[in-house]
Amino acid sequence: MDRIDILQRIAEALNARRYLEIGVSKGETFFPLRIARKVAVDPSPRLSWRKRLRKCFTNPRNFFNTYHFLTSDDFFARVPPPSGGFDLVFIDGLHTYEQALRDTLNALKVLKPGGVIALHDCNPPHGPAALPAASYEAAAAAKAPGWTGEWCGDVWKAIVHLRAGETALEVAVLDCDYGVGLVRRGATQAPLKLDIAGLKTWDYAKLAAGRRELLNLKPPAYLEEWLRVLKKIN
Ligand SMILES: C[S@@+](CC[C@H](N)C(=O)[O-])C[C@H]1O[C@@H](n2cnc3c(N)ncnc32)[C@H](O)[C@@H]1O
């Protein structure tokens, strides 16, 4: 199972009509999704107009897409949300703790009641993939021993923060495709009792020692259970 399967299953469970993706790049996730109205946000996407047009013929929903070539911060500050909000938001922009957290908190403000936020790259497979850096290029340039070209950054800390924070959220991470985080409003499941003040300085060893608890890491099959509850709420 990958992020595209997961997002499509959630969209179907929610009967989603409005989807927002932060960080779209080449549109590998964005274009295949079968959702009526999709909004793409990326300051430097790899999407020519030719490609955008071509994708309309492989998936006609893409005729109705909207593109914002902006950072997520600019998007949330400048672009009014659709009336009623988004059903589903996918966060896959800048892979830093602070940005992923800010994107999630901003997404909560434009999320429909009962809506879902998903985050990519929440479960880095090894230390070099979890390197905190301001961009992929900066992470690669660090030439960390064991670097494989995979980069999740420290998005995982945003998950820990949300699990230990005060906002009542249900947060879990599916153990597939570099960790797909699922967030919805509700009572926090097994909330983490820890002081998040020093979280920024935590290193990968902390995650490796306790990832199941820190991330509320679940096998991919847990999605079925999660969707059952989602359908009951909506
Ligand atoms: C990993 S790629 C996205 C991949 C895509 N979601 C997919 O599933 O195929 C990350 C993207 O985030 C974009 N990005 C970087 N900083 C950003 C920001 N502040 N706001 C929004 N997008 C950002 C980059 O330009 C890049 O295209």
PDB file of N, CA and C in Angstrom, residues 3-106:
ATOM      1  N   ARG A   3       0.974   5.870  -0.554  1.00  0.00           N
ATOM      2  CA  ARG A   3       0.194   7.060  -0.181  1.00  0.00           C
ATOM      3  C   ARG A   3      -0.996   7.291  -1.113  1.00  0.00           C
ATOM      4  N   ILE A   4      -0.849   6.908  -2.378  1.00  0.00           N
ATOM      5  CA  ILE A   4      -1.944   7.146  -3.326  1.00  0.00           C
ATOM      6  C   ILE A   4      -3.145   6.247  -2.976  1.00  0.00           C
ATOM      7  N   ASP A   5      -2.856   4.945  -2.700  1.00  0.00           N
ATOM      8  CA  ASP A   5      -3.950   4.032  -2.302  1.00  0.00           C
ATOM      9  C   ASP A   5      -4.632   4.555  -1.039  1.00  0.00           C
ATOM     10  N   ILE A   6      -3.816   4.999  -0.091  1.00  0.00           N
ATOM     11  CA  ILE A   6      -4.364   5.435   1.200  1.00  0.00           C
ATOM     12  C   ILE A   6      -5.253   6.662   1.010  1.00  0.00           C
ATOM     13  N   LEU A   7      -4.756   7.639   0.251  1.00  0.00           N
ATOM     14  CA  LEU A   7      -5.537   8.873   0.046  1.00  0.00           C
ATOM     15  C   LEU A   7      -6.832   8.570  -0.708  1.00  0.00           C
ATOM     16  N   GLN A   8      -6.742   7.676  -1.699  1.00  0.00           N
ATOM     17  CA  GLN A   8      -7.958   7.368  -2.469  1.00  0.00           C
ATOM     18  C   GLN A   8      -8.985   6.664  -1.577  1.00  0.00           C
ATOM     19  N   ARG A   9      -8.508   5.742  -0.718  1.00  0.00           N
ATOM     20  CA  ARG A   9      -9.444   5.050   0.194  1.00  0.00           C
ATOM     21  C   ARG A   9     -10.107   6.043   1.144  1.00  0.00           C
ATOM     22  N   ILE A  10      -9.314   6.979   1.670  1.00  0.00           N
ATOM     23  CA  ILE A  10      -9.887   7.968   2.598  1.00  0.00           C
ATOM     24  C   ILE A  10     -10.890   8.845   1.848  1.00  0.00           C
ATOM     25  N   ALA A  11     -10.507   9.277   0.640  1.00  0.00           N
ATOM     26  CA  ALA A  11     -11.397  10.134  -0.154  1.00  0.00           C
ATOM     27  C   ALA A  11     -12.734   9.429  -0.388  1.00  0.00           C
ATOM     28  N   GLU A  12     -12.670   8.126  -0.668  1.00  0.00           N
ATOM     29  CA  GLU A  12     -13.928   7.405  -0.930  1.00  0.00           C
ATOM     30  C   GLU A  12     -14.748   7.281   0.351  1.00  0.00           C
ATOM     31  N   ALA A  13     -14.064   7.016   1.468  1.00  0.00           N
ATOM     32  CA  ALA A  13     -14.787   6.886   2.748  1.00  0.00           C
ATOM     33  C   ALA A  13     -15.461   8.201   3.131  1.00  0.00           C
ATOM     34  N   LEU A  14     -14.825   9.313   2.766  1.00  0.00           N
ATOM     35  CA  LEU A  14     -15.357  10.631   3.126  1.00  0.00           C
ATOM     36  C   LEU A  14     -16.314  11.178   2.079  1.00  0.00           C
ATOM     37  N   ASN A  15     -16.379  10.468   0.938  1.00  0.00           N
ATOM     38  CA  ASN A  15     -17.107  11.046  -0.197  1.00  0.00           C
ATOM     39  C   ASN A  15     -16.528  12.425  -0.513  1.00  0.00           C
ATOM     40  N   ALA A  16     -15.225  12.502  -0.527  1.00  0.00           N
ATOM     41  CA  ALA A  16     -14.530  13.796  -0.591  1.00  0.00           C
ATOM     42  C   ALA A  16     -14.733  14.473  -1.940  1.00  0.00           C
ATOM     43  N   ARG A  17     -14.972  15.777  -1.883  1.00  0.00           N
ATOM     44  CA  ARG A  17     -15.083  16.576  -3.113  1.00  0.00           C
ATOM     45  C   ARG A  17     -13.949  17.581  -3.219  1.00  0.00           C
ATOM     46  N   ARG A  18     -13.330  17.913  -2.069  1.00  0.00           N
ATOM     47  CA  ARG A  18     -12.307  18.967  -2.103  1.00  0.00           C
ATOM     48  C   ARG A  18     -11.020  18.473  -1.447  1.00  0.00           C
ATOM     49  N   TYR A  19      -9.951  18.514  -2.239  1.00  0.00           N
ATOM     50  CA  TYR A  19      -8.649  17.966  -1.822  1.00  0.00           C
ATOM     51  C   TYR A  19      -7.589  19.037  -1.992  1.00  0.00           C
ATOM     52  N   LEU A  20      -6.727  19.148  -0.988  1.00  0.00           N
ATOM     53  CA  LEU A  20      -5.600  20.094  -1.044  1.00  0.00           C
ATOM     54  C   LEU A  20      -4.310  19.305  -0.868  1.00  0.00           C
ATOM     55  N   GLU A  21      -3.333  19.551  -1.764  1.00  0.00           N
ATOM     56  CA  GLU A  21      -2.015  18.908  -1.598  1.00  0.00           C
ATOM     57  C   GLU A  21      -0.956  19.990  -1.480  1.00  0.00           C
ATOM     58  N   ILE A  22      -0.208  19.932  -0.394  1.00  0.00           N
ATOM     59  CA  ILE A  22       0.902  20.852  -0.146  1.00  0.00           C
ATOM     60  C   ILE A  22       2.188  20.137  -0.570  1.00  0.00           C
ATOM     61  N   GLY A  23       2.873  20.665  -1.589  1.00  0.00           N
ATOM     62  CA  GLY A  23       4.086  20.007  -2.104  1.00  0.00           C
ATOM     63  C   GLY A  23       3.671  18.955  -3.113  1.00  0.00           C
ATOM     64  N   VAL A  24       3.658  19.341  -4.373  1.00  0.00           N
ATOM     65  CA  VAL A  24       3.088  18.468  -5.399  1.00  0.00           C
ATOM     66  C   VAL A  24       4.169  17.881  -6.313  1.00  0.00           C
ATOM     67  N   SER A  25       5.250  18.642  -6.477  1.00  0.00           N
ATOM     68  CA  SER A  25       6.364  18.239  -7.337  1.00  0.00           C
ATOM     69  C   SER A  25       5.870  17.842  -8.730  1.00  0.00           C
ATOM     70  N   LYS A  26       6.071  16.568  -9.131  1.00  0.00           N
ATOM     71  CA  LYS A  26       5.689  16.147 -10.490  1.00  0.00           C
ATOM     72  C   LYS A  26       4.225  15.692 -10.563  1.00  0.00           C
ATOM     73  N   GLY A  27       3.551  15.727  -9.416  1.00  0.00           N
ATOM     74  CA  GLY A  27       2.126  15.340  -9.415  1.00  0.00           C
ATOM     75  C   GLY A  27       1.913  13.837  -9.382  1.00  0.00           C
ATOM     76  N   GLU A  28       2.922  13.090  -8.911  1.00  0.00           N
ATOM     77  CA  GLU A  28       2.781  11.621  -8.898  1.00  0.00           C
ATOM     78  C   GLU A  28       1.592  11.172  -8.056  1.00  0.00           C
ATOM     79  N   THR A  29       1.317  11.911  -6.988  1.00  0.00           N
ATOM     80  CA  THR A  29       0.156  11.595  -6.148  1.00  0.00           C
ATOM     81  C   THR A  29      -1.057  12.385  -6.621  1.00  0.00           C
ATOM     82  N   PHE A  30      -0.831  13.645  -6.943  1.00  0.00           N
ATOM     83  CA  PHE A  30      -1.930  14.574  -7.242  1.00  0.00           C
ATOM     84  C   PHE A  30      -2.767  14.135  -8.449  1.00  0.00           C
ATOM     85  N   PHE A  31      -2.107  13.812  -9.560  1.00  0.00           N
ATOM     86  CA  PHE A  31      -2.861  13.566 -10.793  1.00  0.00           C
ATOM     87  C   PHE A  31      -3.734  12.302 -10.759  1.00  0.00           C
ATOM     88  N   PRO A  32      -3.251  11.181 -10.194  1.00  0.00           N
ATOM     89  CA  PRO A  32      -4.096   9.979 -10.268  1.00  0.00           C
ATOM     90  C   PRO A  32      -5.335  10.018  -9.372  1.00  0.00           C
ATOM     91  N   LEU A  33      -5.345  10.887  -8.347  1.00  0.00           N
ATOM     92  CA  LEU A  33      -6.459  10.836  -7.392  1.00  0.00           C
ATOM     93  C   LEU A  33      -7.776  11.192  -8.063  1.00  0.00           C
ATOM     94  N   ARG A  34      -8.788  10.380  -7.745  1.00  0.00           N
ATOM     95  CA  ARG A  34     -10.124  10.600  -8.328  1.00  0.00           C
ATOM     96  C   ARG A  34     -10.982  11.363  -7.319  1.00  0.00           C
ATOM     97  N   ILE A  35     -10.807  12.683  -7.325  1.00  0.00           N
ATOM     98  CA  ILE A  35     -11.544  13.578  -6.423  1.00  0.00           C
ATOM     99  C   ILE A  35     -11.981  14.774  -7.276  1.00  0.00           C
ATOM    100  N   ALA A  36     -13.211  15.275  -7.020  1.00  0.00           N
ATOM    101  CA  ALA A  36     -13.809  16.262  -7.934  1.00  0.00           C
ATOM    102  C   ALA A  36     -12.981  17.538  -8.085  1.00  0.00           C
ATOM    103  N   ARG A  37     -12.579  18.143  -6.944  1.00  0.00           N
ATOM    104  CA  ARG A  37     -11.871  19.427  -7.014  1.00  0.00           C
ATOM    105  C   ARG A  37     -10.558  19.301  -6.249  1.00  0.00           C
ATOM    106  N   LYS A  38      -9.443  19.437  -6.990  1.00  0.00           N
ATOM    107  CA  LYS A  38      -8.127  19.265  -6.360  1.00  0.00           C
ATOM    108  C   LYS A  38      -7.333  20.566  -6.473  1.00  0.00           C
ATOM    109  N   VAL A  39      -6.679  20.920  -5.385  1.00  0.00           N
ATOM    110  CA  VAL A  39      -5.901  22.164  -5.328  1.00  0.00           C
ATOM    111  C   VAL A  39      -4.445  21.790  -5.042  1.00  0.00           C
ATOM    112  N   ALA A  40      -3.534  22.285  -5.893  1.00  0.00           N
ATOM    113  CA  ALA A  40      -2.106  21.984  -5.757  1.00  0.00           C
ATOM    114  C   ALA A  40      -1.360  23.227  -5.268  1.00  0.00           C
ATOM    115  N   VAL A  41      -0.477  23.047  -4.294  1.00  0.00           N
ATOM    116  CA  VAL A  41       0.333  24.160  -3.788  1.00  0.00           C
ATOM    117  C   VAL A  41       1.794  23.739  -3.785  1.00  0.00           C
ATOM    118  N   ASP A  42       2.629  24.495  -4.496  1.00  0.00           N
ATOM    119  CA  ASP A  42       4.068  24.192  -4.539  1.00  0.00           C
ATOM    120  C   ASP A  42       4.765  25.416  -5.122  1.00  0.00           C
ATOM    121  N   PRO A  43       5.811  25.952  -4.453  1.00  0.00           N
ATOM    122  CA  PRO A  43       6.479  27.133  -5.017  1.00  0.00           C
ATOM    123  C   PRO A  43       7.279  26.807  -6.267  1.00  0.00           C
ATOM    124  N   SER A  44       7.745  25.579  -6.410  1.00  0.00           N
ATOM    125  CA  SER A  44       8.513  25.232  -7.614  1.00  0.00           C
ATOM    126  C   SER A  44       8.180  23.814  -8.059  1.00  0.00           C
ATOM    127  N   PRO A  45       6.954  23.645  -8.561  1.00  0.00           N
ATOM    128  CA  PRO A  45       6.532  22.301  -8.995  1.00  0.00           C
ATOM    129  C   PRO A  45       7.187  21.936 -10.323  1.00  0.00           C
ATOM    130  N   ARG A  46       7.179  20.641 -10.619  1.00  0.00           N
ATOM    131  CA  ARG A  46       7.727  20.213 -11.906  1.00  0.00           C
ATOM    132  C   ARG A  46       6.549  19.812 -12.805  1.00  0.00           C
ATOM    133  N   LEU A  47       5.758  20.830 -13.146  1.00  0.00           N
ATOM    134  CA  LEU A  47       4.515  20.598 -13.883  1.00  0.00           C
ATOM    135  C   LEU A  47       4.425  21.569 -15.053  1.00  0.00           C
ATOM    136  N   SER A  48       4.776  21.126 -16.237  1.00  0.00           N
ATOM    137  CA  SER A  48       4.604  22.008 -17.399  1.00  0.00           C
ATOM    138  C   SER A  48       3.111  22.075 -17.731  1.00  0.00           C
ATOM    139  N   TRP A  49       2.699  23.098 -18.490  1.00  0.00           N
ATOM    140  CA  TRP A  49       1.277  23.162 -18.868  1.00  0.00           C
ATOM    141  C   TRP A  49       0.912  21.985 -19.751  1.00  0.00           C
ATOM    142  N   ARG A  50       1.898  21.491 -20.547  1.00  0.00           N
ATOM    143  CA  ARG A  50       1.646  20.327 -21.409  1.00  0.00           C
ATOM    144  C   ARG A  50       1.280  19.107 -20.566  1.00  0.00           C
ATOM    145  N   LYS A  51       2.073  18.930 -19.506  1.00  0.00           N
ATOM    146  CA  LYS A  51       1.833  17.775 -18.635  1.00  0.00           C
ATOM    147  C   LYS A  51       0.464  17.903 -17.972  1.00  0.00           C
ATOM    148  N   ARG A  52       0.147  19.114 -17.515  1.00  0.00           N
ATOM    149  CA  ARG A  52      -1.142  19.326 -16.849  1.00  0.00           C
ATOM    150  C   ARG A  52      -2.287  19.006 -17.799  1.00  0.00           C
ATOM    151  N   LEU A  53      -2.097  19.402 -19.058  1.00  0.00           N
ATOM    152  CA  LEU A  53      -3.144  19.133 -20.055  1.00  0.00           C
ATOM    153  C   LEU A  53      -3.254  17.625 -20.328  1.00  0.00           C
ATOM    154  N   ARG A  54      -2.080  16.995 -20.493  1.00  0.00           N
ATOM    155  CA  ARG A  54      -2.070  15.549 -20.786  1.00  0.00           C
ATOM    156  C   ARG A  54      -2.791  14.770 -19.691  1.00  0.00           C
ATOM    157  N   LYS A  55      -2.571  15.182 -18.459  1.00  0.00           N
ATOM    158  CA  LYS A  55      -3.151  14.458 -17.316  1.00  0.00           C
ATOM    159  C   LYS A  55      -4.669  14.585 -17.267  1.00  0.00           C
ATOM    160  N   CYS A  56      -5.215  15.618 -17.956  1.00  0.00           N
ATOM    161  CA  CYS A  56      -6.673  15.766 -18.000  1.00  0.00           C
ATOM    162  C   CYS A  56      -7.297  14.626 -18.797  1.00  0.00           C
ATOM    163  N   PHE A  57      -6.529  14.081 -19.735  1.00  0.00           N
ATOM    164  CA  PHE A  57      -7.096  13.032 -20.578  1.00  0.00           C
ATOM    165  C   PHE A  57      -6.938  11.654 -19.932  1.00  0.00           C
ATOM    166  N   THR A  58      -5.910  11.514 -19.054  1.00  0.00           N
ATOM    167  CA  THR A  58      -5.780  10.221 -18.367  1.00  0.00           C
ATOM    168  C   THR A  58      -6.727  10.149 -17.156  1.00  0.00           C
ATOM    169  N   ASN A  59      -7.065  11.318 -16.568  1.00  0.00           N
ATOM    170  CA  ASN A  59      -8.013  11.373 -15.442  1.00  0.00           C
ATOM    171  C   ASN A  59      -8.789  12.684 -15.577  1.00  0.00           C
ATOM    172  N   PRO A  60      -9.996  12.624 -16.127  1.00  0.00           N
ATOM    173  CA  PRO A  60     -10.747  13.858 -16.445  1.00  0.00           C
ATOM    174  C   PRO A  60     -10.998  14.774 -15.247  1.00  0.00           C
ATOM    175  N   ARG A  61     -10.870  14.251 -14.010  1.00  0.00           N
ATOM    176  CA  ARG A  61     -11.026  15.163 -12.852  1.00  0.00           C
ATOM    177  C   ARG A  61      -9.980  16.268 -12.903  1.00  0.00           C
ATOM    178  N   ASN A  62      -8.867  16.015 -13.582  1.00  0.00           N
ATOM    179  CA  ASN A  62      -7.787  17.002 -13.607  1.00  0.00           C
ATOM    180  C   ASN A  62      -8.149  18.264 -14.402  1.00  0.00           C
ATOM    181  N   PHE A  63      -9.252  18.226 -15.157  1.00  0.00           N
ATOM    182  CA  PHE A  63      -9.722  19.441 -15.835  1.00  0.00           C
ATOM    183  C   PHE A  63     -10.091  20.520 -14.820  1.00  0.00           C
ATOM    184  N   PHE A  64     -10.462  20.090 -13.615  1.00  0.00           N
ATOM    185  CA  PHE A  64     -11.004  21.033 -12.627  1.00  0.00           C
ATOM    186  C   PHE A  64      -9.969  21.411 -11.559  1.00  0.00           C
ATOM    187  N   ASN A  65      -8.713  21.062 -11.797  1.00  0.00           N
ATOM    188  CA  ASN A  65      -7.663  21.360 -10.813  1.00  0.00           C
ATOM    189  C   ASN A  65      -7.371  22.850 -10.721  1.00  0.00           C
ATOM    190  N   THR A  66      -6.880  23.261  -9.548  1.00  0.00           N
ATOM    191  CA  THR A  66      -6.393  24.629  -9.366  1.00  0.00           C
ATOM    192  C   THR A  66      -4.942  24.527  -8.904  1.00  0.00           C
ATOM    193  N   TYR A  67      -4.094  25.413  -9.432  1.00  0.00           N
ATOM    194  CA  TYR A  67      -2.660  25.369  -9.110  1.00  0.00           C
ATOM    195  C   TYR A  67      -2.240  26.694  -8.477  1.00  0.00           C
ATOM    196  N   HIS A  68      -1.522  26.618  -7.363  1.00  0.00           N
ATOM    197  CA  HIS A  68      -0.980  27.816  -6.717  1.00  0.00           C
ATOM    198  C   HIS A  68       0.528  27.622  -6.594  1.00  0.00           C
ATOM    199  N   PHE A  69       1.281  28.405  -7.341  1.00  0.00           N
ATOM    200  CA  PHE A  69       2.735  28.282  -7.296  1.00  0.00           C
ATOM    201  C   PHE A  69       3.252  29.180  -6.172  1.00  0.00           C
ATOM    202  N   LEU A  70       2.971  28.751  -4.956  1.00  0.00           N
ATOM    203  CA  LEU A  70       3.268  29.524  -3.743  1.00  0.00           C
ATOM    204  C   LEU A  70       3.814  28.578  -2.682  1.00  0.00           C
ATOM    205  N   THR A  71       4.494  29.145  -1.680  1.00  0.00           N
ATOM    206  CA  THR A  71       4.806  28.320  -0.504  1.00  0.00           C
ATOM    207  C   THR A  71       3.502  28.076   0.248  1.00  0.00           C
ATOM    208  N   SER A  72       3.507  27.060   1.077  1.00  0.00           N
ATOM    209  CA  SER A  72       2.291  26.767   1.851  1.00  0.00           C
ATOM    210  C   SER A  72       1.944  27.930   2.772  1.00  0.00           C
ATOM    211  N   ASP A  73       2.959  28.570   3.364  1.00  0.00           N
ATOM    212  CA  ASP A  73       2.664  29.708   4.258  1.00  0.00           C
ATOM    213  C   ASP A  73       1.942  30.808   3.485  1.00  0.00           C
ATOM    214  N   ASP A  74       2.432  31.123   2.277  1.00  0.00           N
ATOM    215  CA  ASP A  74       1.788  32.162   1.465  1.00  0.00           C
ATOM    216  C   ASP A  74       0.374  31.735   1.066  1.00  0.00           C
ATOM    217  N   PHE A  75       0.252  30.463   0.705  1.00  0.00           N
ATOM    218  CA  PHE A  75      -1.073  29.970   0.306  1.00  0.00           C
ATOM    219  C   PHE A  75      -2.068  30.156   1.444  1.00  0.00           C
ATOM    220  N   PHE A  76      -1.711  29.684   2.635  1.00  0.00           N
ATOM    221  CA  PHE A  76      -2.674  29.767   3.741  1.00  0.00           C
ATOM    222  C   PHE A  76      -2.954  31.232   4.124  1.00  0.00           C
ATOM    223  N   ALA A  77      -1.953  32.100   3.941  1.00  0.00           N
ATOM    224  CA  ALA A  77      -2.147  33.501   4.310  1.00  0.00           C
ATOM    225  C   ALA A  77      -2.993  34.240   3.269  1.00  0.00           C
ATOM    226  N   ARG A  78      -2.866  33.852   1.986  1.00  0.00           N
ATOM    227  CA  ARG A  78      -3.468  34.687   0.929  1.00  0.00           C
ATOM    228  C   ARG A  78      -4.709  34.117   0.268  1.00  0.00           C
ATOM    229  N   VAL A  79      -4.822  32.788   0.249  1.00  0.00           N
ATOM    230  CA  VAL A  79      -5.894  32.200  -0.570  1.00  0.00           C
ATOM    231  C   VAL A  79      -7.050  31.745   0.327  1.00  0.00           C
ATOM    232  N   PRO A  80      -8.237  32.308   0.118  1.00  0.00           N
ATOM    233  CA  PRO A  80      -9.357  31.903   0.978  1.00  0.00           C
ATOM    234  C   PRO A  80      -9.729  30.443   0.718  1.00  0.00           C
ATOM    235  N   PRO A  81     -10.107  29.721   1.758  1.00  0.00           N
ATOM    236  CA  PRO A  81     -10.492  28.309   1.560  1.00  0.00           C
ATOM    237  C   PRO A  81     -11.844  28.218   0.864  1.00  0.00           C
ATOM    238  N   PRO A  82     -12.154  27.064   0.261  1.00  0.00           N
ATOM    239  CA  PRO A  82     -13.473  26.911  -0.356  1.00  0.00           C
ATOM    240  C   PRO A  82     -14.543  26.936   0.729  1.00  0.00           C
ATOM    241  N   SER A  83     -15.739  27.324   0.358  1.00  0.00           N
ATOM    242  CA  SER A  83     -16.783  27.390   1.389  1.00  0.00           C
ATOM    243  C   SER A  83     -17.026  25.967   1.912  1.00  0.00           C
ATOM    244  N   GLY A  84     -17.048  25.829   3.217  1.00  0.00           N
ATOM    245  CA  GLY A  84     -17.203  24.506   3.839  1.00  0.00           C
ATOM    246  C   GLY A  84     -15.869  23.831   4.119  1.00  0.00           C
ATOM    247  N   GLY A  85     -14.795  24.256   3.477  1.00  0.00           N
ATOM    248  CA  GLY A  85     -13.459  23.711   3.750  1.00  0.00           C
ATOM    249  C   GLY A  85     -13.112  22.498   2.900  1.00  0.00           C
ATOM    250  N   PHE A  86     -11.909  21.969   3.142  1.00  0.00           N
ATOM    251  CA  PHE A  86     -11.414  20.788   2.409  1.00  0.00           C
ATOM    252  C   PHE A  86     -11.806  19.511   3.170  1.00  0.00           C
ATOM    253  N   ASP A  87     -12.093  18.467   2.411  1.00  0.00           N
ATOM    254  CA  ASP A  87     -12.363  17.163   3.029  1.00  0.00           C
ATOM    255  C   ASP A  87     -11.062  16.468   3.414  1.00  0.00           C
ATOM    256  N   LEU A  88     -10.053  16.653   2.554  1.00  0.00           N
ATOM    257  CA  LEU A  88      -8.811  15.898   2.715  1.00  0.00           C
ATOM    258  C   LEU A  88      -7.632  16.784   2.333  1.00  0.00           C
ATOM    259  N   VAL A  89      -6.629  16.836   3.209  1.00  0.00           N
ATOM    260  CA  VAL A  89      -5.414  17.622   2.935  1.00  0.00           C
ATOM    261  C   VAL A  89      -4.221  16.674   3.034  1.00  0.00           C
ATOM    262  N   PHE A  90      -3.337  16.738   2.051  1.00  0.00           N
ATOM    263  CA  PHE A  90      -2.122  15.916   2.061  1.00  0.00           C
ATOM    264  C   PHE A  90      -0.925  16.855   2.173  1.00  0.00           C
ATOM    265  N   ILE A  91      -0.126  16.661   3.207  1.00  0.00           N
ATOM    266  CA  ILE A  91       1.022  17.544   3.464  1.00  0.00           C
ATOM    267  C   ILE A  91       2.314  16.812   3.110  1.00  0.00           C
ATOM    268  N   ASP A  92       2.994  17.344   2.095  1.00  0.00           N
ATOM    269  CA  ASP A  92       4.222  16.707   1.591  1.00  0.00           C
ATOM    270  C   ASP A  92       5.123  17.793   0.997  1.00  0.00           C
ATOM    271  N   GLY A  93       5.207  18.945   1.702  1.00  0.00           N
ATOM    272  CA  GLY A  93       6.002  20.071   1.209  1.00  0.00           C
ATOM    273  C   GLY A  93       7.402  20.035   1.788  1.00  0.00           C
ATOM    274  N   LEU A  94       7.772  21.118   2.462  1.00  0.00           N
ATOM    275  CA  LEU A  94       9.113  21.183   3.053  1.00  0.00           C
ATOM    276  C   LEU A  94       9.188  20.243   4.265  1.00  0.00           C
ATOM    277  N   HIS A  95      10.206  19.347   4.240  1.00  0.00           N
ATOM    278  CA  HIS A  95      10.265  18.268   5.225  1.00  0.00           C
ATOM    279  C   HIS A  95      10.981  18.668   6.514  1.00  0.00           C
ATOM    280  N   THR A  96      10.541  19.772   7.107  1.00  0.00           N
ATOM    281  CA  THR A  96      11.108  20.130   8.411  1.00  0.00           C
ATOM    282  C   THR A  96      10.016  20.025   9.465  1.00  0.00           C
ATOM    283  N   TYR A  97      10.461  19.824  10.694  1.00  0.00           N
ATOM    284  CA  TYR A  97       9.548  19.748  11.847  1.00  0.00           C
ATOM    285  C   TYR A  97       8.643  20.968  11.882  1.00  0.00           C
ATOM    286  N   GLU A  98       9.243  22.155  11.841  1.00  0.00           N
ATOM    287  CA  GLU A  98       8.461  23.384  12.027  1.00  0.00           C
ATOM    288  C   GLU A  98       7.448  23.564  10.897  1.00  0.00           C
ATOM    289  N   GLN A  99       7.906  23.313   9.646  1.00  0.00           N
ATOM    290  CA  GLN A  99       7.001  23.555   8.515  1.00  0.00           C
ATOM    291  C   GLN A  99       5.873  22.523   8.494  1.00  0.00           C
ATOM    292  N   ALA A 100       6.208  21.264   8.743  1.00  0.00           N
ATOM    293  CA  ALA A 100       5.159  20.228   8.716  1.00  0.00           C
ATOM    294  C   ALA A 100       4.135  20.493   9.820  1.00  0.00           C
ATOM    295  N   LEU A 101       4.613  20.969  10.961  1.00  0.00           N
ATOM    296  CA  LEU A 101       3.687  21.284  12.061  1.00  0.00           C
ATOM    297  C   LEU A 101       2.808  22.485  11.679  1.00  0.00           C
ATOM    298  N   ARG A 102       3.465  23.527  11.147  1.00  0.00           N
ATOM    299  CA  ARG A 102       2.698  24.724  10.764  1.00  0.00           C
ATOM    300  C   ARG A 102       1.677  24.379   9.660  1.00  0.00           C
ATOM    301  N   ASP A 103       2.094  23.561   8.705  1.00  0.00           N
ATOM    302  CA  ASP A 103       1.164  23.167   7.629  1.00  0.00           C
ATOM    303  C   ASP A 103      -0.044  22.423   8.221  1.00  0.00           C
ATOM    304  N   THR A 104       0.226  21.563   9.199  1.00  0.00           N
ATOM    305  CA  THR A 104      -0.877  20.793   9.802  1.00  0.00           C
ATOM    306  C   THR A 104      -1.820  21.718  10.566  1.00  0.00           C
ATOM    307  N   LEU A 105      -1.253  22.636  11.342  1.00  0.00           N
ATOM    308  CA  LEU A 105      -2.108  23.541  12.131  1.00  0.00           C
ATOM    309  C   LEU A 105      -2.897  24.463  11.206  1.00  0.00           C
ATOM    310  N   ASN A 106      -2.276  24.923  10.123  1.00  0.00           N
ATOM    311  CA  ASN A 106      -3.005  25.753   9.151  1.00  0.00           C
ATOM    312  C   ASN A 106      -4.078  24.920   8.434  1.00  0.00           C
TER     313      ASN A 106
END
